[in-house]
Structures are given as structure tokens and as C-alpha cells.
Amino acid sequence: SLNPGLGITEFEFLAQLESDSAWLIGGTQDNGTISNAGASRWDQIALGDGGDCGAADGAQPTCFHSYYGMWIERAPAKGPNAFAWEDASPPAPDDYPALFYPPMDVRDALLCKAGATVFVSADSGSAWDEVTLPTSGAANPDVASAVSIIADDVILVGTVKGRLYRVTPRAAGWSDANVAALTSPRAGFLSDLVSVGGGNTLWASCSAINGGHVFSSGDGGITWQDRTGNLPDIPVNALA
């Protein structure tokens, strides 16, 4: 073998603790989920397909990793029980329509993962509510391609076909959430959604070609401006 020492793993997703810039985990598809161990070394912390990841700060930082489909596992992010995983998956059926790697996001104890519907947990995955979208009941629903928790009571969901929704809880909580359709930046796979300061300034990226790839909104998604500028006509997959 001539491969020892080559850093050639392809990351699908990355997650970082806000309080610790060196703390990183990432999903690497068939090579599992891996963790930054320092000194140019990464440790494998979960086997199988490495999908989307998340991390939440707090008195006891928590992290999440996923396989393909709607499976999620939860563990302490640090300490003697770091990466001692337990199941925290939403109750999605085996034939649930979703991307191979459905989008996931976490903010403190709020956890969200979405496909044809939006599953929301207010307690880090111990209990779940399911929120339906306008196409959830269709024979071929438009499934989620991006999920972003931009505030404790606001979740943005983008879809494969470019639809964009704002999900907010009602008096009964997430079980009776309100789903508002926002203006779409463009038709095509919405790959990432970012809020600046948790306010009305939003950014969106698109993984389609033949058109804009980066967009911004100053009014919470009512109108959008194409900010692609001089980027080449290739998919854009993430925003920071």
C-alpha cells in the first residue's frame, strides 16, 4: 500500500461547537462519522453511512450524527461518555419519502430533520412532532433539501424544487405549527439557508445550474436578490 498518511476522505457534512473551534465532527458517507482528534488525526466515532451532523453548546454539550434516511443518534459531545451514541430518530416509516441524506439542524434542545414533512423535537430527540407541508400528501412530494433553525421559534425549510417555507409553533407548540410559504429565490434544489442575526436578512444557495446560485433577502423571504456575481455556473452547496 502506498496510501498511509494521505488525507483523502470526502466530507458530506460538518458540525462544530460554537464554544470550541477545534471540536469538529463530520459525516463521510461510506466511511462513517469522524471526529477531529488534533495533530492531523481524525477518529471514526460511528460506523456505516456518515450523514448530516449537529452540535449544541450548553452545560453539557450534545452532538448528533445521522445515517442515510431519517435515523439520528445522540451523544455527549465531550467528557468520558463522548460519542456514546443512543437512538434519537423521529418516528418516520420505512417508506418515508426523503433524500438519501435528509437535512438536519440543531439549536440548543431544538432538533429538526425533514423529508416530505418536517419532524421537530424540543427535547433533543426524545419526543417528536411532525409538521406537514403543502405537498406532503402528494404521490411524489417535494422533499426537503435544506433546513435551518434561525430562532427558537422559526425554522426555514427549502425543497428540491425550490419551494421555501417558514415553520413556526402555535399555542399548542410544534404539533400545531404554522407553515407559511415564502417567495422562492428560484426553481431548483435549495442547498442551504442562513439567517444573519436571526432577523429578516436571509441568504439561500442553489445547487442547480443555468441561473443564479446565491441569493439574499432583506425582508424575511418576501423578495430576493441574485447575489451570484462572478461565480461560475456550477452548483453552490453551502453558505457560511
PDB file of N, CA and C in Angstrom, residues 60-61 75-85:
ATOM      1  N   GLN A  60     -23.902  20.855  29.254  1.00  0.00           N
ATOM      2  CA  GLN A  60     -23.492  19.524  28.809  1.00  0.00           C
ATOM      3  C   GLN A  60     -23.654  19.465  27.291  1.00  0.00           C
ATOM      4  N   PRO A  61     -22.627  19.856  26.544  1.00  0.00           N
ATOM      5  CA  PRO A  61     -22.739  19.895  25.084  1.00  0.00           C
ATOM      6  C   PRO A  61     -23.157  18.538  24.512  1.00  0.00           C
ATOM      7  N   ALA A  75     -25.414  11.928  21.481  1.00  0.00           N
ATOM      8  CA  ALA A  75     -24.402  11.568  22.476  1.00  0.00           C
ATOM      9  C   ALA A  75     -23.844  12.834  23.116  1.00  0.00           C
ATOM     10  N   PRO A  76     -23.227  12.705  24.296  1.00  0.00           N
ATOM     11  CA  PRO A  76     -22.460  13.831  24.818  1.00  0.00           C
ATOM     12  C   PRO A  76     -21.330  14.181  23.852  1.00  0.00           C
ATOM     13  N   ALA A  77     -21.066  15.471  23.718  1.00  0.00           N
ATOM     14  CA  ALA A  77     -20.007  15.911  22.811  1.00  0.00           C
ATOM     15  C   ALA A  77     -18.632  15.848  23.458  1.00  0.00           C
ATOM     16  N   LYS A  78     -18.588  15.871  24.786  1.00  0.00           N
ATOM     17  CA  LYS A  78     -17.311  15.861  25.499  1.00  0.00           C
ATOM     18  C   LYS A  78     -17.430  14.997  26.749  1.00  0.00           C
ATOM     19  N   GLY A  79     -16.295  14.766  27.399  1.00  0.00           N
ATOM     20  CA  GLY A  79     -16.292  14.025  28.653  1.00  0.00           C
ATOM     21  C   GLY A  79     -16.119  12.537  28.463  1.00  0.00           C
ATOM     22  N   PRO A  80     -16.196  11.782  29.548  1.00  0.00           N
ATOM     23  CA  PRO A  80     -15.917  10.337  29.487  1.00  0.00           C
ATOM     24  C   PRO A  80     -16.915   9.567  28.635  1.00  0.00           C
ATOM     25  N   ASN A  81     -18.112  10.116  28.427  1.00  0.00           N
ATOM     26  CA  ASN A  81     -19.123   9.426  27.616  1.00  0.00           C
ATOM     27  C   ASN A  81     -19.264  10.029  26.226  1.00  0.00           C
ATOM     28  N   ALA A  82     -18.268  10.791  25.799  1.00  0.00           N
ATOM     29  CA  ALA A  82     -18.334  11.401  24.474  1.00  0.00           C
ATOM     30  C   ALA A  82     -18.516  10.329  23.404  1.00  0.00           C
ATOM     31  N   PHE A  83     -19.465  10.585  22.528  1.00  0.00           N
ATOM     32  CA  PHE A  83     -19.754   9.712  21.383  1.00  0.00           C
ATOM     33  C   PHE A  83     -20.274   8.338  21.808  1.00  0.00           C
ATOM     34  N   ALA A  84     -20.874   8.247  22.998  1.00  0.00           N
ATOM     35  CA  ALA A  84     -21.600   7.046  23.404  1.00  0.00           C
ATOM     36  C   ALA A  84     -23.028   7.215  22.895  1.00  0.00           C
ATOM     37  N   TRP A  85     -23.283   6.724  21.707  1.00  0.00           N
ATOM     38  CA  TRP A  85     -24.500   7.064  20.975  1.00  0.00           C
ATOM     39  C   TRP A  85     -25.733   6.332  21.488  1.00  0.00           C
TER      40      TRP A  85
END
